[in-house]
Amino acid sequence: MSDQQTVSGPETFDRMWADLVPLGRDPDSGGYHRHAWNGADTEVRAWFTEAAVARGLDVRADRNGNLWAWWGTPGPGAVATGSHLDSVPDGGAFDGPLGVASALAAVDELRGRGLTPTRPLAVTVFVEEEGGRFGVPCLGSRLTAGEISPERVRGLTDASGTTWAQAMEAAGHDPHAIGADPEALAGLDAFVELHVEQGRALEETPHPVGVASAIWPHGRWRMDFTGRADHAGTTRLSDRSDPMLPFAHAVLAARALAEEHDARATVAKARIAPNGTNAIPSSVSAWLDARAADGAVLDAIVDGVREVAAKTAREHGVEHAMVNESLTPLVSFSHGLRDRLAAVVASRAPDPRVPVLPTGAGHDAGVLAAHVPTAMLYVRNPTGVSHSPHERARPEDCHAGVLALADVLQDLLERPVDEGEG
Amino acid sequence: MSDQQTVSGPETFDRMWADLVPLGRDPDSGGYHRHAWNGADTEVRAWFTEAAVARGLDVRADRNGNLWAWWGTPGPGAVATGSHLDSVPDGGAFDGPLGVASALAAVDELRGRGLTPTRPLAVTVFVEEEGGRFGVPCLGSRLTAGEISPERVRGLTDASGTTWAQAMEAAGHDPHAIGADPEALAGLDAFVELHVEQGRALEETPHPVGVASAIWPHGRWRMDFTGRADHAGTTRLSDRSDPMLPFAHAVLAARALAEEHDARATVAKARIAPNGTNAIPSSVSAWLDARAADGAVLDAIVDGVREVAAKTAREHGVEHAMVNESLTPLVSFSHGLRDRLAAVVASRAPDPRVPVLPTGAGHDAGVLAAHVPTAMLYVRNPTGVSHSPHERARPEDCHAGVLALADVLQDLLERPVDEGEG
């Protein structure tokens, strides 16, 4: 695709989206299983590389496997925009890919407008944002930001026991090269991530596009309940060490505590062994996902779940351990950048009061925010449903997102390089 | 192995057991995953065939894949003994295989005693007693007894979606031939199954061997909770349809009702979809295993679980369905055969009051009892643990089991053919 005055970002977005939607789609559920280094992931990464190369962008994989497609020569004062292409297990089409396709479409839109940027622009794809395969979210951005150790990442295993290192190597990337990349981040003056909204706040307004204010503190905790396998038909109740029972108590405690504190706490994943109808489980491992508006409330919820799990495990002769697997404190996005985005978005908005929203969802932008002035745009979600094959965004709202992102990038790219971000 | 006066059943049992124990053993857990038609199942079936052929027995697979090894020409008045070789997922070494190896060892013992039976004897191996792969127990014996339809069995699927028909065919057996085999059962005058005890009743006595009185009514029910996948971090609690919550309530209700009724009710298996840390599940399927001393109590427990599951599902906007997958009414073993076994076992027992025990466990003997005079022997289990890699029986108790089974078979085989069972 060459620089032509006639190119429109929304049009090229529609074409890219039509190419991207079928890749790795489950024919039964309509959902996606795009996870780091698997077949579907390879397909969507190839799609990105091809689309970027077709635009004359220079595509590079960094040491952590994240993809960077450059418009202009990488250097100081760069602006980056992008998101991720992986999904949760059986996830939706929009969470992640919307931000990537919109970024490429915004490049087309800016070229269509005849823009010649004074700064380099990178369109980025971060690896394994959802943690759908290896259990820990935002691995690509955390590695690059130096917020997780390469040793730990290499040793993470998926459900079948394959390590990150094995999977990365099989996909043709060197797992020994992974780690912090301070130079890459030091070159960035701004990072903007466009994302489908994962709630219905915009739906209650006339606005197709909003701006992020903050990400709630959130984390994941693994709970291991270890009992003793035994015959479900013959073992007296008093002789059992059944880990399913404290697990069930923990599930209900998480919900009750979230209600009490007006927060979120969810047990959505568990592994039961041996998972046979007539064998009392030997172990149940389960994951708690908890998020709250402030850290003290988050602590209260997690402590409460731990207490119930430990007490009921004791009552049933079951061992219990609970470890934190990831924890992200409150992220407040750059106020200066946030206000600048809101002002730019307002120029095209139905009214000037562009919604500025907090979220309970983690994002690569939340990881980068500690290192680079960072902001996010949200595109309206008519049902609020996300992490599901039923995740949706209206085409006209996606188009509004592309134009808003193009406006924001134009604003950032036209500034002199010696002007920083606030 | 030829007929020699010097052969002792306990000795040959030890040699067979040493051959059998390593087959398909999980090096990590020490447990077994021997399920119908899988690789480990093929290995243990080959072991059985080789051991039976080495004894000059004539081995045949019946239309359902059950193995019959004949001593003498099959015909009216036959006696059969045996059990199964499959396991629950990560099961123990004894549940099933002890009865098969003991049966072959009893043949050796009887030959060592110089017995020339007046009736034919079959050593049997029934397919998929545990239901570890296809979810429904006692498939081999139920098919042969005409107690389950061939159509239903052919269509049963394992966790990976493979049907019984596909798996059976891949293992070299014709799935279109399966079904009731009334001639096979009509030829039998008695069936005796030796089994490791799955409780600690014998451990509290001086007796290494006991006799079964009855099998509790028992069954399996599948509970499907269908909600809606959604983002665990952003979806308001009031907007959720989280199937994990009514599932957890059902787990706890089963336990409470079992306590209330002095029975057994266990939820040991569940499938959670999509099973991602940050995606509220779209569905949870779970299996209830319930057993009680009489049918009315069993009904009360199952109805109670259904009520709690339905009520809490409604409260959380989740659909709920519960279907019975298998149900076995109270089995009272033949009183005449039971008393005859108890008298024979008493001749070698530490005191004449041989324990006669009910059990909550299902067995192929329970299926056959409606068609053939049937009895069971139990071998003492020091911990009571079963369906677990920790399942144990002492070698000397296994030897006592072999001798008791040989005594019982000798008693049955020496009777004139025109004398039936009681």
Coordinates of C-alpha atoms in Angstrom, one line a residue, chain A residues 33 88-90 95 129-131 135 137 198-200 204 216 220 228-240 242 244-249 251-252 255 258-260 262-272 274-282 287-289 291 316 359-362 384-390, chain B residues 33 88-90 95 129-131 135 137 198-200 204 216 220 228-240 242 244-249 251-252 255 258-260 262-272 274-282 287-289 291 316 359-362 384-390:
Chain A
H33 CA -7.1 -19.9 21.2
V88 CA -7.7 -15.8 26.4
P89 CA -8.8 -19.5 25.8
D90 CA -11.8 -19.3 23.6
D95 CA -9.5 -7.8 22.8
E129 CA -0.7 -10.4 27.1
E130 CA -3.5 -12.6 28.4
G131 CA -1.4 -15.3 30.0
G135 CA -0.7 -18.4 33.2
P137 CA -0.2 -12.0 31.9
Q198 CA -14.5 -4.3 28.6
G199 CA -17.6 -2.9 30.2
R200 CA -20.6 -0.8 29.3
E204 CA -24.4 4.6 28.4
W216 CA -7.2 -0.9 39.2
R220 CA -3.6 -13.5 40.3
R228 CA -5.7 -37.9 49.1
A229 CA -7.2 -39.8 46.2
D230 CA -9.6 -42.5 47.5
H231 CA -12.7 -44.4 46.4
A232 CA -15.7 -42.1 46.2
G233 CA -18.1 -45.0 46.9
T234 CA -16.5 -46.7 49.8
T235 CA -14.5 -44.2 51.8
R236 CA -16.3 -43.0 54.9
L237 CA -16.8 -39.2 55.0
S238 CA -14.8 -39.0 58.2
D239 CA -11.8 -40.8 56.5
R240 CA -11.6 -38.4 53.5
D242 CA -11.2 -34.2 49.8
M244 CA -12.8 -30.3 46.3
L245 CA -14.5 -29.1 49.4
P246 CA -12.2 -26.3 50.5
F247 CA -11.9 -25.3 46.8
A248 CA -15.7 -24.9 46.7
H249 CA -15.6 -22.8 49.9
V251 CA -14.9 -20.0 45.2
L252 CA -17.9 -18.8 47.2
R255 CA -17.6 -13.9 45.4
A258 CA -16.0 -9.1 46.1
E259 CA -19.7 -8.2 46.8
E260 CA -18.9 -6.9 50.2
D262 CA -17.7 -3.6 45.6
A263 CA -14.7 -5.1 43.7
R264 CA -14.0 -8.1 41.5
A265 CA -12.9 -11.6 42.6
T266 CA -13.2 -14.6 40.4
V267 CA -12.1 -18.2 40.4
A268 CA -12.4 -19.1 36.7
K269 CA -9.7 -21.8 36.3
A270 CA -9.0 -25.0 38.2
R271 CA -7.1 -28.2 37.6
I272 CA -8.5 -31.3 39.3
P274 CA -7.1 -37.2 38.7
N275 CA -10.6 -35.8 37.7
G276 CA -12.3 -39.2 37.7
T277 CA -16.0 -39.6 38.6
N278 CA -15.5 -42.2 41.3
A279 CA -12.0 -41.1 42.7
I280 CA -11.9 -38.4 45.4
P281 CA -9.4 -35.9 44.0
S282 CA -5.9 -36.0 45.2
W287 CA -6.6 -19.5 40.4
L288 CA -8.0 -16.4 42.1
D289 CA -8.3 -13.2 39.9
R291 CA -9.1 -6.4 41.4
H316 CA -11.1 -31.5 55.8
T359 CA -10.8 -0.1 34.3
G360 CA -10.3 -3.4 36.2
A361 CA -8.5 -4.9 33.2
G362 CA -4.7 -5.2 32.9
G384 CA -19.7 -5.0 27.7
V385 CA -19.0 -8.7 27.1
S386 CA -15.3 -9.5 26.7
H387 CA -13.0 -12.6 27.0
S388 CA -15.7 -14.5 25.2
P389 CA -16.7 -15.4 21.6
H390 CA -19.6 -13.0 22.2
Chain B
H33 CA -4.2 -44.9 33.4
V88 CA -9.7 -45.1 37.3
P89 CA -7.5 -42.2 36.1
D90 CA -4.3 -42.5 38.2
D95 CA -8.6 -52.7 42.1
E129 CA -15.3 -51.5 34.6
E130 CA -14.3 -48.1 36.0
G131 CA -15.7 -45.9 33.3
G135 CA -17.6 -42.0 31.9
P137 CA -18.9 -47.9 34.5
Q198 CA -12.2 -50.7 49.4
G199 CA -12.6 -49.8 53.1
R200 CA -11.2 -50.9 56.4
E204 CA -10.5 -54.3 62.1
W216 CA -25.5 -50.3 47.8
R220 CA -23.8 -41.1 38.5
R228 CA -21.7 -16.7 29.8
A229 CA -17.9 -16.2 29.4
D230 CA -16.9 -12.6 30.3
H231 CA -14.0 -10.6 31.5
A232 CA -13.2 -11.5 35.1
G233 CA -11.7 -8.1 35.8
T234 CA -14.2 -5.7 34.3
T235 CA -17.6 -7.4 34.4
R236 CA -19.8 -6.1 37.3
L237 CA -20.9 -8.8 39.6
S238 CA -24.5 -8.1 38.9
D239 CA -23.9 -8.5 35.1
R240 CA -22.3 -12.0 35.5
D242 CA -20.9 -17.4 36.4
M244 CA -18.6 -21.8 38.9
L245 CA -20.8 -20.4 41.7
P246 CA -23.8 -22.9 41.5
F247 CA -21.2 -25.6 40.8
A248 CA -19.5 -24.8 44.1
H249 CA -22.8 -24.8 46.0
V251 CA -20.2 -29.6 45.7
L252 CA -20.9 -28.5 49.2
R255 CA -21.3 -33.4 51.1
A258 CA -24.2 -37.4 52.5
E259 CA -23.4 -36.4 56.1
E260 CA -27.1 -36.0 57.0
D262 CA -24.9 -41.4 56.6
A263 CA -24.2 -42.2 52.9
R264 CA -21.7 -41.1 50.2
A265 CA -22.0 -38.3 47.7
T266 CA -19.0 -36.9 45.9
V267 CA -18.2 -34.5 43.2
A268 CA -14.8 -35.6 42.0
K269 CA -14.8 -34.6 38.3
A270 CA -15.5 -31.4 36.5
R271 CA -14.9 -29.8 33.2
I272 CA -14.6 -26.0 33.2
P274 CA -12.7 -22.2 28.8
N275 CA -10.7 -22.6 32.1
G276 CA -8.8 -19.3 31.7
T277 CA -7.7 -17.3 34.7
N278 CA -9.3 -14.1 33.7
A279 CA -12.4 -15.3 31.8
I280 CA -15.5 -16.1 33.7
P281 CA -16.4 -19.7 32.7
S282 CA -19.0 -20.2 30.0
W287 CA -20.4 -35.4 38.0
L288 CA -22.1 -36.4 41.2
D289 CA -21.4 -39.9 42.4
R291 CA -24.4 -44.2 47.0
H316 CA -26.8 -16.4 39.2
T359 CA -20.1 -52.2 50.0
G360 CA -20.7 -48.9 48.3
A361 CA -18.6 -49.9 45.3
G362 CA -20.0 -51.1 42.0
G384 CA -8.8 -48.8 53.1
V385 CA -7.5 -46.4 50.4
S386 CA -8.6 -47.3 46.9
H387 CA -8.8 -45.6 43.5
S388 CA -5.4 -44.1 44.3
P389 CA -1.7 -44.9 43.7
H390 CA -1.7 -45.5 47.5

